[in-house]
Tab-separated table of C-alpha atoms in Angstrom:
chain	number	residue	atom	x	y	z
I	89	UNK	CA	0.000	0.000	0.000
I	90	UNK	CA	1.443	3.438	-0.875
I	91	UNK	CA	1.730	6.282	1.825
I	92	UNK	CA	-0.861	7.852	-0.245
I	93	UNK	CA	-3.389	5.283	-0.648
I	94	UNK	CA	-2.875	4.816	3.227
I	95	UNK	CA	-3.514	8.325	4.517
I	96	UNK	CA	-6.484	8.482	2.504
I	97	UNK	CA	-7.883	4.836	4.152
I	98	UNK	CA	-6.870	6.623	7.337
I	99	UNK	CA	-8.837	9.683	6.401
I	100	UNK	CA	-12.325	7.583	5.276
I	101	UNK	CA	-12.375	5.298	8.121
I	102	UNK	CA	-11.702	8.853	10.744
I	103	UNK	CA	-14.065	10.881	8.987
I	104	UNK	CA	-16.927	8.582	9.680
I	105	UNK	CA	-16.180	9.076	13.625
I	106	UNK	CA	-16.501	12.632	13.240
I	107	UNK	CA	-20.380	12.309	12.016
I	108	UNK	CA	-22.630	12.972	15.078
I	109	UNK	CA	-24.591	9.997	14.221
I	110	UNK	CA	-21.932	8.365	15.013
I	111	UNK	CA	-22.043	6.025	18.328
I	112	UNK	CA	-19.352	5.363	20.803
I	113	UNK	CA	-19.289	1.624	19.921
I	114	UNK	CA	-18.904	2.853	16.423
I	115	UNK	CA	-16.210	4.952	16.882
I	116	UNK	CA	-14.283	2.562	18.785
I	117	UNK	CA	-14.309	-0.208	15.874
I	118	UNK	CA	-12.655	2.539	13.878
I	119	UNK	CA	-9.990	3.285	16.604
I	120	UNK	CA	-7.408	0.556	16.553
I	121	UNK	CA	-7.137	0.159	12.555
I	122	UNK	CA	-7.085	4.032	12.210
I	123	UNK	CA	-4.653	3.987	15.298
I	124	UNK	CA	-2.650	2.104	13.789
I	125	UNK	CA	-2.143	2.746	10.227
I	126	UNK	CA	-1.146	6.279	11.229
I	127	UNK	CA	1.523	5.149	13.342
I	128	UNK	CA	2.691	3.003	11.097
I	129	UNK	CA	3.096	5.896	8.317
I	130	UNK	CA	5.240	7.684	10.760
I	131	UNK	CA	7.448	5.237	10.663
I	132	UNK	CA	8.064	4.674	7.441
I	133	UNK	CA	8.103	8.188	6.496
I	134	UNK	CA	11.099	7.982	8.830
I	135	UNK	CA	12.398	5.172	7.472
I	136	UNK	CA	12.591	6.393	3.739
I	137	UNK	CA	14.017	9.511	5.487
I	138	UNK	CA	17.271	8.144	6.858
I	139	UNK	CA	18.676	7.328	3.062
I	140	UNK	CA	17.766	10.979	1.777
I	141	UNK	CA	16.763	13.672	4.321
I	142	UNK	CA	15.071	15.785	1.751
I	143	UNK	CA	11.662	13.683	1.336
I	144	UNK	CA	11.468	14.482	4.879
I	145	UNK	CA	12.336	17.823	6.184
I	146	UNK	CA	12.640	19.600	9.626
I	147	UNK	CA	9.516	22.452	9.308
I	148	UNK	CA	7.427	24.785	11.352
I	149	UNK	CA	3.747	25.793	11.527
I	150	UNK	CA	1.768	28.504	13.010
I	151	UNK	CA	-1.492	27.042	14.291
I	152	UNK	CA	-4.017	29.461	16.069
I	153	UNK	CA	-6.618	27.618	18.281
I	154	UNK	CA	-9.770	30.546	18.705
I	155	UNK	CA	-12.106	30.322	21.589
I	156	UNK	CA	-13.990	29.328	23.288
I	157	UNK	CA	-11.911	27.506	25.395
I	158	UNK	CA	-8.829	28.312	23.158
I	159	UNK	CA	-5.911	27.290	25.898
I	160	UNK	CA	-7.320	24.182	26.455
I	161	UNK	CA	-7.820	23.020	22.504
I	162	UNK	CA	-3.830	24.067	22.812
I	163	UNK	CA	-3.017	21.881	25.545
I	164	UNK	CA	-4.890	18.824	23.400
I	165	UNK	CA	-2.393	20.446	20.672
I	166	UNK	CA	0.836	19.651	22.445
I	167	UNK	CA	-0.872	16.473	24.065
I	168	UNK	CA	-0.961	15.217	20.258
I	169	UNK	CA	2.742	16.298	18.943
I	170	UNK	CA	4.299	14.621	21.705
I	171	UNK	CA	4.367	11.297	20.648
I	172	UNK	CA	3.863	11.744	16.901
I	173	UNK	CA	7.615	13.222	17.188
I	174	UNK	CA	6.714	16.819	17.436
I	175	UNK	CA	7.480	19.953	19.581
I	176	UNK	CA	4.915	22.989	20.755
I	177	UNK	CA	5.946	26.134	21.523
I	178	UNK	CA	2.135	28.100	23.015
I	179	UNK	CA	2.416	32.142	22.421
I	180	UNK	CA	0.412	34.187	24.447
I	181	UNK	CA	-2.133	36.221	23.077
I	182	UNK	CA	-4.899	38.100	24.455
I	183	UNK	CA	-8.205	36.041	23.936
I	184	UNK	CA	-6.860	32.681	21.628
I	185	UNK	CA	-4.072	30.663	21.959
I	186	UNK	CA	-1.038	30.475	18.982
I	187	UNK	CA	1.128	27.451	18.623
I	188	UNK	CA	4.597	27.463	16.779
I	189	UNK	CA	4.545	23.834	16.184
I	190	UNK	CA	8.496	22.009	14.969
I	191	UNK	CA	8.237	18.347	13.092
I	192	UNK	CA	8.998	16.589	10.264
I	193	UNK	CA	6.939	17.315	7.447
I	194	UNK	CA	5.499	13.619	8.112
I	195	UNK	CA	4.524	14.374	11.539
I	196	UNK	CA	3.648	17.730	11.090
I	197	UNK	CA	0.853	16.199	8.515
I	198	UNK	CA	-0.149	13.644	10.964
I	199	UNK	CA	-0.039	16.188	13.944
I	200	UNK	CA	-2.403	18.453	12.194
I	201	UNK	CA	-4.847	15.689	10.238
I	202	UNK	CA	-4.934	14.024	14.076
I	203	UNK	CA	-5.598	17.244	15.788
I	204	UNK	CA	-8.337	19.005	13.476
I	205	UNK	CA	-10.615	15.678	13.632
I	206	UNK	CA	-10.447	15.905	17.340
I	207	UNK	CA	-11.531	19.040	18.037
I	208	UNK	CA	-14.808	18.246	16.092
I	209	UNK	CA	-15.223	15.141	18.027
I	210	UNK	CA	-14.536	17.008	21.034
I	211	UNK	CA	-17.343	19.462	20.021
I	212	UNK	CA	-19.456	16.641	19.443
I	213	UNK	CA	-18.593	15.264	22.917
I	214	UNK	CA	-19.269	17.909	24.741
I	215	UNK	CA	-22.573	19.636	22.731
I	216	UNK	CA	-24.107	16.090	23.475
I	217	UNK	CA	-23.202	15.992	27.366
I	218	UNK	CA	-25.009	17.879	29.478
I	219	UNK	CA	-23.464	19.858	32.378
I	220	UNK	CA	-24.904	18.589	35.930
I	221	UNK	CA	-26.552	20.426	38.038
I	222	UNK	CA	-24.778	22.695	40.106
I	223	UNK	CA	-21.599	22.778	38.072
I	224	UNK	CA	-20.209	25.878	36.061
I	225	UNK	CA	-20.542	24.888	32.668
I	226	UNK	CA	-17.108	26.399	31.598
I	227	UNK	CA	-15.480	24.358	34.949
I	228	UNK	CA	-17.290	21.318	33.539
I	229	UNK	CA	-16.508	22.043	30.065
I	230	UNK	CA	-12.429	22.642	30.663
I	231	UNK	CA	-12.374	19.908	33.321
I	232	UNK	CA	-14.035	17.566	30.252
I	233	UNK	CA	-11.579	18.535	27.602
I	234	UNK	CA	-8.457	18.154	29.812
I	235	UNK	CA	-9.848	13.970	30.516
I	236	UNK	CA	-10.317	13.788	26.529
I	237	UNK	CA	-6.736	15.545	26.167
I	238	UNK	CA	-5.403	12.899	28.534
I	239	UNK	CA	-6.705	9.370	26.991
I	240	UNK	CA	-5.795	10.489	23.581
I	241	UNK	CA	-2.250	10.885	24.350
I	242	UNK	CA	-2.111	7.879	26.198
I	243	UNK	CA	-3.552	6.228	23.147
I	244	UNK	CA	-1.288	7.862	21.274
I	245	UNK	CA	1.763	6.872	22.879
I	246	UNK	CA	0.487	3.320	22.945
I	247	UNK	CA	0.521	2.762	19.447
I	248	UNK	CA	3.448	5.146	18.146
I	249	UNK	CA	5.490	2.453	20.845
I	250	UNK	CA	3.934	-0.809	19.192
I	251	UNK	CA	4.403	0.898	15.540
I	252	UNK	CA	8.022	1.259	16.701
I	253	UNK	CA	8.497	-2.159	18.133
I	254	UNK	CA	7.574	-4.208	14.820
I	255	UNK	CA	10.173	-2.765	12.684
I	256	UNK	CA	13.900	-3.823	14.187
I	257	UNK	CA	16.022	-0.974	14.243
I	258	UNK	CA	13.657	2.058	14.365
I	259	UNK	CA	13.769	3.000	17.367
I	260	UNK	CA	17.049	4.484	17.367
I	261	UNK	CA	16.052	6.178	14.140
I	262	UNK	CA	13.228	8.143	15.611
I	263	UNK	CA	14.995	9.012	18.848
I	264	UNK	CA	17.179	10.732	16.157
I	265	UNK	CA	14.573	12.438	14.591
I	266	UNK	CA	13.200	13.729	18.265
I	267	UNK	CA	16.175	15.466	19.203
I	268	UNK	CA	16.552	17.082	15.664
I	269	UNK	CA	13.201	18.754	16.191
I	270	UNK	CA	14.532	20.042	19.801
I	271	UNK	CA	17.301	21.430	18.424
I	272	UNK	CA	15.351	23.426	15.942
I	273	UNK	CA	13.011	24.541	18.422
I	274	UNK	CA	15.424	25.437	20.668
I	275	UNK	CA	17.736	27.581	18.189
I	276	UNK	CA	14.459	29.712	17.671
I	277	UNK	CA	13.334	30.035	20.899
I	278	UNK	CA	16.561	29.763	23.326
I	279	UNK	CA	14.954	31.235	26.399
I	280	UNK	CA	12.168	29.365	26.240
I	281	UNK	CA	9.783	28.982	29.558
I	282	UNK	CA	7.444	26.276	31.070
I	283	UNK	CA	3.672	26.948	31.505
I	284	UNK	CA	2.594	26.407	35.079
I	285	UNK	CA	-0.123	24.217	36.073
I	286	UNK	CA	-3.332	24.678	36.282
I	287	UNK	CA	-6.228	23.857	38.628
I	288	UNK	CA	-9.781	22.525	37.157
I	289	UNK	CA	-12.006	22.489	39.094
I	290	UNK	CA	-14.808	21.271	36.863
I	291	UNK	CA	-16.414	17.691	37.137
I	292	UNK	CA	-15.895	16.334	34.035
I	293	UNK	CA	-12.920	14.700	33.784
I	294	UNK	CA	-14.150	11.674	34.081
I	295	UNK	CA	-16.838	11.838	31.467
I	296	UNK	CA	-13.955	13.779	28.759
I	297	UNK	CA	-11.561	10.743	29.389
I	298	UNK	CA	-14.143	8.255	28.227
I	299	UNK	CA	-14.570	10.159	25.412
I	300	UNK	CA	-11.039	10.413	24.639
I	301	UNK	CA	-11.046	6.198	25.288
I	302	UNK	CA	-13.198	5.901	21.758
I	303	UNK	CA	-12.605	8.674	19.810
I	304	UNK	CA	-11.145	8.035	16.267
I	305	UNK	CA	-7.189	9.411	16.098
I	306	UNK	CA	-7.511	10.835	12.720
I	307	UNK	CA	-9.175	12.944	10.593
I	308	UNK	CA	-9.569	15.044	7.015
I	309	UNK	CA	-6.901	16.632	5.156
I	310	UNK	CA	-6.563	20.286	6.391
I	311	UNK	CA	-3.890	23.065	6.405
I	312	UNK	CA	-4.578	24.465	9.530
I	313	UNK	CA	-6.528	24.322	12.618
């Protein structure tokens, strides 16, 4: 199967998921195929990359994430690049949140195809859950996106490690890769700071991690967020 022919199987099975008629059972049969064709892209991209460099250069994106709820679609941002290989960089700016994001043009595709499809099913998750009584709806709300940020990177991780493990040899190839995106990241931004933590107080952490547990890791073709 070409790369081509298997980010566009990726794309038809994950675009399904983001229908609202779509049910959690339903979503989940997409997951693990989806899951792991993506993954297994990334490493092949970085495969073909090791004899000639130039089919898969170091780049940079500017992705702007508008409200509502703008830092916390940014935090899902970074929670995604991670362990697809890439790096985040958040710039503050009064009411939305800008991203300077670092990858390989591989992962920088699969960052933002992954990313884009899950802020619609996030918008799907929440529209359809109601906020209980007696909680803020913007505590719920953030509280809910922060469990769906968490199980998807989880997820993520999961099968970017089990992608790596059945080809001998490529794990040493995309440790590489890592620290060549660091580098680049950290030659543009040398005094580069941490964001502190935050406290949610929200109750629906719970209720966004399920949703994170069965939501498709893919998406459609965009340029941008």
């Amino acid at each position: 199967m070409s790369d081509d022919s298997l980010l566009e199987r990726v794309r038809k099975l994950l675009a399904m998921a983001e229908d609202p008629a779509c049910t959690e059972s339903e979503a989940e049969a997409f997951t693990a195929k989806a899951t792991e064709l993506i993954a297994k892209y990334g490493v092949d991209q970085a495969l073909l990359a090791v004899a000639d460099p130039a089919v898969d250069p170091i780049g940079d994106r500017m992705v702007t994430v508008v409200p509502p709820y703008a830092r916390d679609k940014a935090v899902l941002l970074a929670a995604v690049a991670a362990p697809l290989r890439c790096r985040v960089v958040h710039l503050a700016r009064p009411g939305l949140a800008r991203s300077h994001l670092f990858g390989h043009a591989a992962d920088l595709e699969r960052v933002e195809l992954l990313f884009t499809s899950l802020l619609v099913q996030a918008a799907h998750g929440l529209a359809s859950r109601d906020v209980p009584w007696g909680e803020h709806p913007a505590a719920f709300r953030r509280s809910w996106l922060a469990g769906f940020t968490e199980a998807i990177q989880i997820r993520l991780w999961e099968a970017e490690r089990s992608a790596s493990a059945a080809v001998p040899g490529s794990e040493l190839v995309l440790v590489d890769r890592t620290a060549m995106v660091e580098r680049r990241r950290d030659e543009t931004y040398p005094k580069l700071g941490r964001l502190g933590p935050r406290r949610l107080s929200g109750g629906g952490r719970l209720h966004g991690y399920r949703a994170g547990q069965v939501a498709d890791l893919g998406g459609r073709s965009v340029s941008g967020s």
